[in-house]
Tab-separated table of N, CA and C in Angstrom:
chain	number	residue	atom	x	y	z
A	568	UNK	N	0.822	-1.182	0.000
A	568	UNK	CA	0.000	0.000	0.000
A	568	UNK	C	0.872	1.254	0.000
A	569	UNK	N	2.039	1.151	0.558
A	569	UNK	CA	2.919	2.306	0.679
A	569	UNK	C	3.341	2.858	-0.678
A	570	UNK	N	3.306	2.038	-1.699
A	570	UNK	CA	3.767	2.479	-3.016
A	570	UNK	C	2.625	2.712	-4.001
A	571	UNK	N	1.399	2.637	-3.518
A	571	UNK	CA	0.235	2.827	-4.390
A	571	UNK	C	0.026	4.301	-4.726
A	572	UNK	N	-0.549	4.529	-5.887
A	572	UNK	CA	-0.935	5.879	-6.289
A	572	UNK	C	-2.392	6.118	-5.895
A	573	UNK	N	-2.815	7.363	-5.963
A	573	UNK	CA	-4.214	7.686	-5.670
A	573	UNK	C	-5.135	6.917	-6.613
A	574	UNK	N	-4.794	6.881	-7.893
A	574	UNK	CA	-5.625	6.173	-8.871
A	574	UNK	C	-5.745	4.688	-8.553
A	575	UNK	N	-4.671	4.078	-8.073
A	575	UNK	CA	-4.724	2.663	-7.704
A	575	UNK	C	-5.589	2.458	-6.466
A	576	UNK	N	-5.451	3.343	-5.494
A	576	UNK	CA	-6.178	3.189	-4.234
A	576	UNK	C	-7.686	3.351	-4.398
A	577	UNK	N	-8.117	4.257	-5.257
A	577	UNK	CA	-9.566	4.481	-5.382
A	577	UNK	C	-10.288	3.322	-6.065
A	578	UNK	N	-9.536	2.374	-6.613
A	578	UNK	CA	-10.177	1.181	-7.169
A	578	UNK	C	-10.539	0.175	-6.077
A	579	UNK	N	-10.047	0.409	-4.856
A	579	UNK	CA	-10.327	-0.479	-3.724
A	579	UNK	C	-11.679	-0.111	-3.128
A	580	UNK	N	-12.457	-1.125	-2.814
A	580	UNK	CA	-13.790	-0.939	-2.229
A	580	UNK	C	-13.712	-0.060	-0.990
A	581	UNK	N	-14.552	0.957	-0.921
A	581	UNK	CA	-14.691	1.896	0.197
A	581	UNK	C	-13.561	2.913	0.323
A	582	UNK	N	-12.692	3.010	-0.672
A	582	UNK	CA	-11.674	4.058	-0.645
A	582	UNK	C	-12.011	5.063	-1.733
A	583	UNK	N	-12.274	6.287	-1.304
A	583	UNK	CA	-12.571	7.371	-2.229
A	583	UNK	C	-11.369	8.284	-2.380
A	584	UNK	N	-11.578	9.417	-3.033
A	584	UNK	CA	-10.494	10.352	-3.320
A	584	UNK	C	-9.799	10.866	-2.062
A	585	UNK	N	-10.583	11.271	-1.063
A	585	UNK	CA	-9.998	11.856	0.148
A	585	UNK	C	-9.164	10.850	0.925
A	586	UNK	N	-9.686	9.651	1.082
A	586	UNK	CA	-8.951	8.620	1.819
A	586	UNK	C	-7.689	8.238	1.055
A	587	UNK	N	-7.798	8.096	-0.264
A	587	UNK	CA	-6.632	7.750	-1.079
A	587	UNK	C	-5.542	8.806	-0.942
A	588	UNK	N	-5.921	10.074	-0.977
A	588	UNK	CA	-4.935	11.148	-0.820
A	588	UNK	C	-4.290	11.091	0.557
A	589	UNK	N	-5.079	10.816	1.581
A	589	UNK	CA	-4.536	10.717	2.940
A	589	UNK	C	-3.524	9.581	3.050
A	590	UNK	N	-3.823	8.457	2.424
A	590	UNK	CA	-2.902	7.313	2.458
A	590	UNK	C	-1.601	7.659	1.751
A	591	UNK	N	-1.706	8.255	0.567
A	591	UNK	CA	-0.507	8.634	-0.188
A	591	UNK	C	0.315	9.653	0.600
A	592	UNK	N	-0.349	10.637	1.199
A	592	UNK	CA	0.356	11.636	2.013
A	592	UNK	C	1.048	10.985	3.205
A	593	UNK	N	0.359	10.054	3.858
A	593	UNK	CA	0.919	9.377	5.032
A	593	UNK	C	2.204	8.637	4.659
A	594	UNK	N	2.131	7.824	3.612
A	594	UNK	CA	3.294	7.036	3.223
A	594	UNK	C	4.360	7.868	2.511
A	595	UNK	N	4.040	9.101	2.178
A	595	UNK	CA	5.031	10.011	1.610
A	595	UNK	C	5.863	10.706	2.678
A	596	UNK	N	5.516	10.500	3.939
A	596	UNK	CA	6.217	11.119	5.062
A	596	UNK	C	7.295	10.156	5.566
A	597	UNK	N	8.584	10.504	5.416
A	597	UNK	CA	9.667	9.605	5.842
A	597	UNK	C	9.601	9.229	7.326
A	598	UNK	N	9.105	10.129	8.165
A	598	UNK	CA	8.996	9.819	9.594
A	598	UNK	C	7.991	8.688	9.834
A	599	UNK	N	6.905	8.685	9.079
A	599	UNK	CA	5.896	7.628	9.227
A	599	UNK	C	6.451	6.280	8.766
A	600	UNK	N	7.223	6.299	7.683
A	600	UNK	CA	7.833	5.067	7.180
A	600	UNK	C	8.801	4.512	8.215
A	601	UNK	N	9.607	5.384	8.816
A	601	UNK	CA	10.550	4.961	9.852
A	601	UNK	C	9.812	4.358	11.045
A	602	UNK	N	8.725	4.995	11.452
A	602	UNK	CA	7.925	4.472	12.557
A	602	UNK	C	7.405	3.068	12.240
A	603	UNK	N	6.871	2.885	11.048
A	603	UNK	CA	6.361	1.569	10.653
A	603	UNK	C	7.473	0.525	10.613
A	604	UNK	N	8.633	0.908	10.092
A	604	UNK	CA	9.767	-0.021	10.053
A	604	UNK	C	10.195	-0.410	11.463
A	605	UNK	N	10.228	0.558	12.373
A	605	UNK	CA	10.599	0.276	13.765
A	605	UNK	C	9.593	-0.660	14.431
A	606	UNK	N	8.313	-0.455	14.160
A	606	UNK	CA	7.288	-1.337	14.715
A	606	UNK	C	7.448	-2.769	14.201
A	607	UNK	N	7.718	-2.907	12.915
A	607	UNK	CA	7.920	-4.237	12.343
A	607	UNK	C	9.151	-4.906	12.943
A	608	UNK	N	10.228	-4.141	13.106
A	608	UNK	CA	11.453	-4.688	13.702
A	608	UNK	C	11.244	-5.081	15.159
A	609	UNK	N	10.341	-4.400	15.841
A	609	UNK	CA	10.049	-4.710	17.242
A	609	UNK	C	9.138	-5.934	17.373
A	610	UNK	N	8.680	-6.462	16.245
A	610	UNK	CA	7.870	-7.669	16.282
A	610	UNK	C	6.376	-7.462	16.117
A	611	UNK	N	5.950	-6.235	15.902
A	611	UNK	CA	4.529	-5.981	15.677
A	611	UNK	C	4.157	-6.565	14.316
A	612	UNK	N	3.107	-7.372	14.298
A	612	UNK	CA	2.682	-8.005	13.057
A	612	UNK	C	1.284	-7.526	12.691
A	613	UNK	N	1.146	-6.856	11.549
A	613	UNK	CA	-0.183	-6.387	11.125
A	613	UNK	C	-1.131	-7.568	10.938
A	614	UNK	N	-2.374	-7.367	11.325
A	614	UNK	CA	-3.399	-8.396	11.187
A	614	UNK	C	-4.411	-7.950	10.143
A	615	UNK	N	-4.836	-8.869	9.318
A	615	UNK	CA	-5.862	-8.568	8.320
A	615	UNK	C	-7.227	-8.820	8.931
A	616	UNK	N	-8.109	-7.854	8.791
A	616	UNK	CA	-9.466	-8.003	9.300
A	616	UNK	C	-10.301	-8.757	8.279
A	617	UNK	N	-10.960	-9.794	8.736
A	617	UNK	CA	-11.830	-10.574	7.868
A	617	UNK	C	-13.266	-10.135	8.123
A	618	UNK	N	-13.934	-9.688	7.076
A	618	UNK	CA	-15.317	-9.242	7.188
A	618	UNK	C	-16.196	-10.208	6.413
A	619	UNK	N	-17.128	-10.816	7.118
A	619	UNK	CA	-18.065	-11.718	6.463
A	619	UNK	C	-19.249	-10.916	5.954
A	620	UNK	N	-19.488	-11.009	4.677
A	620	UNK	CA	-20.585	-10.253	4.086
A	620	UNK	C	-21.851	-11.098	4.090
A	621	UNK	N	-22.936	-10.474	4.512
A	621	UNK	CA	-24.217	-11.164	4.526
A	621	UNK	C	-24.843	-11.104	3.139
A	622	UNK	N	-25.580	-12.156	2.812
A	622	UNK	CA	-26.339	-12.138	1.569
A	622	UNK	C	-27.681	-11.477	1.828
A	623	UNK	N	-28.147	-10.743	0.870
A	623	UNK	CA	-29.428	-10.079	1.001
A	623	UNK	C	-29.745	-9.306	-0.254
A	624	UNK	N	-30.819	-8.547	-0.232
A	624	UNK	CA	-31.233	-7.817	-1.429
A	624	UNK	C	-30.237	-6.747	-1.877
A	625	UNK	N	-29.344	-6.328	-0.987
A	625	UNK	CA	-28.363	-5.296	-1.350
A	625	UNK	C	-26.941	-5.843	-1.447
A	626	UNK	N	-26.797	-7.159	-1.520
A	626	UNK	CA	-25.467	-7.751	-1.565
A	626	UNK	C	-24.639	-7.117	-2.678
A	627	UNK	N	-23.464	-6.635	-2.283
A	627	UNK	CA	-22.544	-6.033	-3.241
A	627	UNK	C	-22.837	-4.586	-3.591
A	628	UNK	N	-23.873	-4.007	-3.033
A	628	UNK	CA	-24.250	-2.627	-3.351
A	628	UNK	C	-23.680	-1.658	-2.315
A	629	UNK	N	-23.268	-0.499	-2.791
A	629	UNK	CA	-22.696	0.533	-1.928
A	629	UNK	C	-23.673	1.697	-1.839
A	630	UNK	N	-23.990	2.082	-0.611
A	630	UNK	CA	-24.920	3.172	-0.321
A	630	UNK	C	-24.208	4.323	0.362
A	631	UNK	N	-24.651	5.525	0.059
A	631	UNK	CA	-24.284	6.717	0.821
A	631	UNK	C	-25.591	7.340	1.287
A	632	UNK	N	-25.620	7.749	2.541
A	632	UNK	CA	-26.824	8.347	3.117
A	632	UNK	C	-26.550	9.822	3.356
A	633	UNK	N	-27.462	10.670	2.898
A	633	UNK	CA	-27.259	12.108	3.043
A	633	UNK	C	-28.579	12.787	3.398
A	634	UNK	N	-28.481	13.911	4.053
A	634	UNK	CA	-29.680	14.642	4.445
A	634	UNK	C	-30.285	14.083	5.725
A	635	UNK	N	-31.413	14.651	6.118
A	635	UNK	CA	-32.114	14.236	7.334
A	635	UNK	C	-33.226	13.263	6.965
A	636	UNK	N	-33.161	12.071	7.540
A	636	UNK	CA	-34.173	11.050	7.283
A	636	UNK	C	-35.291	11.170	8.313
A	637	UNK	N	-36.522	10.860	7.898
A	637	UNK	CA	-37.652	10.957	8.829
A	637	UNK	C	-37.956	9.634	9.525
A	638	UNK	N	-37.630	8.515	8.880
A	638	UNK	CA	-37.972	7.202	9.440
A	638	UNK	C	-36.868	6.602	10.306
A	639	UNK	N	-35.621	6.921	9.996
A	639	UNK	CA	-34.489	6.314	10.689
A	639	UNK	C	-33.423	7.365	10.955
A	640	UNK	N	-32.584	7.094	11.948
A	640	UNK	CA	-31.376	7.897	12.107
A	640	UNK	C	-30.398	7.425	11.030
A	641	UNK	N	-29.370	8.179	10.792
A	641	UNK	CA	-28.363	7.776	9.809
A	641	UNK	C	-27.749	6.430	10.205
A	642	UNK	N	-27.438	6.270	11.490
A	642	UNK	CA	-26.846	5.019	11.971
A	642	UNK	C	-27.791	3.845	11.743
A	643	UNK	N	-29.069	4.041	12.016
A	643	UNK	CA	-30.054	2.972	11.792
A	643	UNK	C	-30.136	2.610	10.309
A	644	UNK	N	-30.129	3.610	9.446
A	644	UNK	CA	-30.187	3.352	8.002
A	644	UNK	C	-28.942	2.594	7.542
A	645	UNK	N	-27.774	2.972	8.070
A	645	UNK	CA	-26.538	2.267	7.719
A	645	UNK	C	-26.613	0.809	8.163
A	646	UNK	N	-27.153	0.574	9.353
A	646	UNK	CA	-27.304	-0.800	9.848
A	646	UNK	C	-28.265	-1.598	8.967
A	647	UNK	N	-29.329	-0.969	8.504
A	647	UNK	CA	-30.273	-1.640	7.608
A	647	UNK	C	-29.601	-2.026	6.295
A	648	UNK	N	-28.772	-1.136	5.767
A	648	UNK	CA	-28.027	-1.435	4.537
A	648	UNK	C	-27.159	-2.669	4.760
A	649	UNK	N	-26.418	-2.679	5.868
A	649	UNK	CA	-25.504	-3.787	6.140
A	649	UNK	C	-26.254	-5.092	6.401
A	650	UNK	N	-27.377	-5.032	7.101
A	650	UNK	CA	-28.176	-6.242	7.344
A	650	UNK	C	-28.729	-6.814	6.045
A	651	UNK	N	-28.936	-5.953	5.055
A	651	UNK	CA	-29.442	-6.394	3.750
A	651	UNK	C	-28.307	-6.805	2.816
A	652	UNK	N	-27.068	-6.843	3.346
A	652	UNK	CA	-25.934	-7.310	2.559
A	652	UNK	C	-25.140	-6.231	1.865
A	653	UNK	N	-25.555	-4.973	1.990
A	653	UNK	CA	-24.844	-3.876	1.338
A	653	UNK	C	-23.796	-3.259	2.243
A	654	UNK	N	-23.191	-2.205	1.741
A	654	UNK	CA	-22.196	-1.467	2.513
A	654	UNK	C	-22.571	-0.001	2.496
A	655	UNK	N	-22.449	0.636	3.641
A	655	UNK	CA	-22.720	2.068	3.748
A	655	UNK	C	-21.394	2.795	3.880
A	656	UNK	N	-21.190	3.787	3.028
A	656	UNK	CA	-19.974	4.587	3.094
A	656	UNK	C	-20.347	6.046	3.309
A	657	UNK	N	-19.371	6.853	3.634
A	657	UNK	CA	-19.623	8.257	3.965
A	657	UNK	C	-19.420	9.211	2.793
A	658	UNK	N	-18.737	8.749	1.741
A	658	UNK	CA	-18.485	9.669	0.630
A	658	UNK	C	-18.939	9.056	-0.693
A	659	UNK	N	-19.413	9.914	-1.569
A	659	UNK	CA	-19.887	9.506	-2.890
A	659	UNK	C	-18.691	9.365	-3.820
A	660	UNK	N	-18.650	8.256	-4.547
A	660	UNK	CA	-17.614	8.049	-5.556
A	660	UNK	C	-18.246	7.314	-6.729
A	661	UNK	N	-17.466	7.098	-7.757
A	661	UNK	CA	-17.997	6.397	-8.924
A	661	UNK	C	-18.370	4.953	-8.596
A	662	UNK	N	-17.917	4.450	-7.435
A	662	UNK	CA	-18.251	3.089	-7.016
A	662	UNK	C	-19.579	3.018	-6.259
A	663	UNK	N	-20.142	4.160	-5.903
A	663	UNK	CA	-21.412	4.206	-5.173
A	663	UNK	C	-22.547	3.744	-6.086
A	664	UNK	N	-23.397	2.859	-5.564
A	664	UNK	CA	-24.541	2.369	-6.340
A	664	UNK	C	-25.794	3.201	-6.111
A	665	UNK	N	-26.027	3.603	-4.850
A	665	UNK	CA	-27.229	4.357	-4.495
A	665	UNK	C	-26.892	5.450	-3.487
A	666	UNK	N	-27.639	6.539	-3.567
A	666	UNK	CA	-27.616	7.556	-2.518
A	666	UNK	C	-29.023	7.643	-1.957
A	667	UNK	N	-29.135	7.403	-0.654
A	667	UNK	CA	-30.400	7.576	0.060
A	667	UNK	C	-30.440	9.023	0.512
A	668	UNK	N	-31.333	9.800	-0.084
A	668	UNK	CA	-31.372	11.241	0.166
A	668	UNK	C	-32.587	11.618	1.002
A	669	UNK	N	-32.317	12.248	2.140
A	669	UNK	CA	-33.372	12.787	2.977
A	669	UNK	C	-33.516	14.280	2.735
A	670	UNK	N	-34.221	14.941	3.645
A	670	UNK	CA	-34.410	16.392	3.550
A	670	UNK	C	-33.070	17.113	3.686
A	671	UNK	N	-32.948	18.227	3.003
A	671	UNK	CA	-31.761	19.085	3.070
A	671	UNK	C	-30.476	18.372	2.680
A	672	UNK	N	-30.572	17.448	1.734
A	672	UNK	CA	-29.374	16.788	1.222
A	672	UNK	C	-28.533	17.838	0.508
A	673	UNK	N	-27.239	17.762	0.659
A	673	UNK	CA	-26.377	18.812	0.125
A	673	UNK	C	-25.418	18.342	-0.946
A	674	UNK	N	-24.130	18.527	-0.684
A	674	UNK	CA	-23.096	18.299	-1.692
A	674	UNK	C	-23.005	16.840	-2.132
A	675	UNK	N	-23.321	15.907	-1.248
A	675	UNK	CA	-23.283	14.494	-1.642
A	675	UNK	C	-24.330	14.216	-2.720
A	676	UNK	N	-25.486	14.819	-2.583
A	676	UNK	CA	-26.546	14.654	-3.577
A	676	UNK	C	-26.117	15.256	-4.912
A	677	UNK	N	-25.543	16.434	-4.864
A	677	UNK	CA	-25.077	17.101	-6.087
A	677	UNK	C	-24.030	16.245	-6.795
A	678	UNK	N	-23.068	15.721	-6.023
A	678	UNK	CA	-22.019	14.889	-6.617
A	678	UNK	C	-22.614	13.617	-7.218
A	679	UNK	N	-23.563	13.007	-6.514
A	679	UNK	CA	-24.197	11.787	-7.022
A	679	UNK	C	-24.915	12.055	-8.339
A	680	UNK	N	-25.608	13.185	-8.418
A	680	UNK	CA	-26.307	13.541	-9.656
A	680	UNK	C	-25.319	13.718	-10.799
A	681	UNK	N	-24.189	14.372	-10.525
A	681	UNK	CA	-23.168	14.575	-11.560
A	681	UNK	C	-22.595	13.252	-12.048
A	682	UNK	N	-22.475	12.280	-11.131
A	682	UNK	CA	-21.909	10.977	-11.487
A	682	UNK	C	-22.954	10.010	-12.049
A	683	UNK	N	-24.221	10.419	-12.061
A	683	UNK	CA	-25.277	9.563	-12.590
A	683	UNK	C	-25.655	8.409	-11.671
A	684	UNK	N	-25.435	8.592	-10.376
A	684	UNK	CA	-25.753	7.560	-9.389
A	684	UNK	C	-27.242	7.625	-9.061
A	685	UNK	N	-27.847	6.462	-8.858
A	685	UNK	CA	-29.278	6.415	-8.566
A	685	UNK	C	-29.567	6.996	-7.187
A	686	UNK	N	-30.497	7.949	-7.150
A	686	UNK	CA	-30.921	8.596	-5.909
A	686	UNK	C	-32.237	7.949	-5.488
A	687	UNK	N	-32.322	7.533	-4.207
A	687	UNK	CA	-33.561	6.938	-3.714
A	687	UNK	C	-34.053	7.696	-2.489
A	688	UNK	N	-35.377	7.720	-2.335
A	688	UNK	CA	-35.965	8.308	-1.129
A	688	UNK	C	-36.203	7.185	-0.120
A	689	UNK	N	-36.736	7.538	1.037
A	689	UNK	CA	-36.925	6.545	2.094
A	689	UNK	C	-37.903	5.443	1.703
A	690	UNK	N	-38.961	5.775	0.978
A	690	UNK	CA	-39.939	4.764	0.566
A	690	UNK	C	-39.306	3.748	-0.383
A	691	UNK	N	-38.533	4.239	-1.336
A	691	UNK	CA	-37.858	3.349	-2.284
A	691	UNK	C	-36.827	2.494	-1.565
A	692	UNK	N	-36.097	3.107	-0.634
A	692	UNK	CA	-35.111	2.375	0.158
A	692	UNK	C	-35.783	1.233	0.926
A	693	UNK	N	-36.919	1.515	1.545
A	693	UNK	CA	-37.646	0.490	2.303
A	693	UNK	C	-38.025	-0.683	1.399
A	694	UNK	N	-38.449	-0.391	0.172
A	694	UNK	CA	-38.787	-1.456	-0.776
A	694	UNK	C	-37.546	-2.262	-1.157
A	695	UNK	N	-36.430	-1.558	-1.366
A	695	UNK	CA	-35.190	-2.244	-1.740
A	695	UNK	C	-34.740	-3.240	-0.677
A	696	UNK	N	-34.929	-2.879	0.588
A	696	UNK	CA	-34.474	-3.766	1.666
A	696	UNK	C	-35.568	-4.717	2.137
A	697	UNK	N	-36.746	-4.589	1.541
A	697	UNK	CA	-37.821	-5.528	1.829
A	697	UNK	C	-38.588	-5.280	3.114
A	698	UNK	N	-38.730	-4.008	3.482
A	698	UNK	CA	-39.556	-3.709	4.673
A	698	UNK	C	-40.672	-2.747	4.315
């Protein structure tokens, strides 16, 4: 990962432009590289997190939630996405499948429209997840 470019990183699931830039900036700092090398030499071994994905009506779909929802809190809506097999992320990218837009949706909605991402309201979202 230390040698990846921004373009390479944004192809990874759940990594958008901002996160990719942060990763590149982090690994571009010689002090951070030295710290990581020292940790490895001290015996620290990175562990890979295994995430089991549930099957459901949203399996493989990426959602972004924006605006104020009337039926659920943002956290509740994110949990519903995950229970239905999807993934909820915080930023819109070309990998986003749906944007759940509530009242007063702002820049995320605008970006989704520019990228041609499907925008859904709460009623449509409820149908998608089968409730």
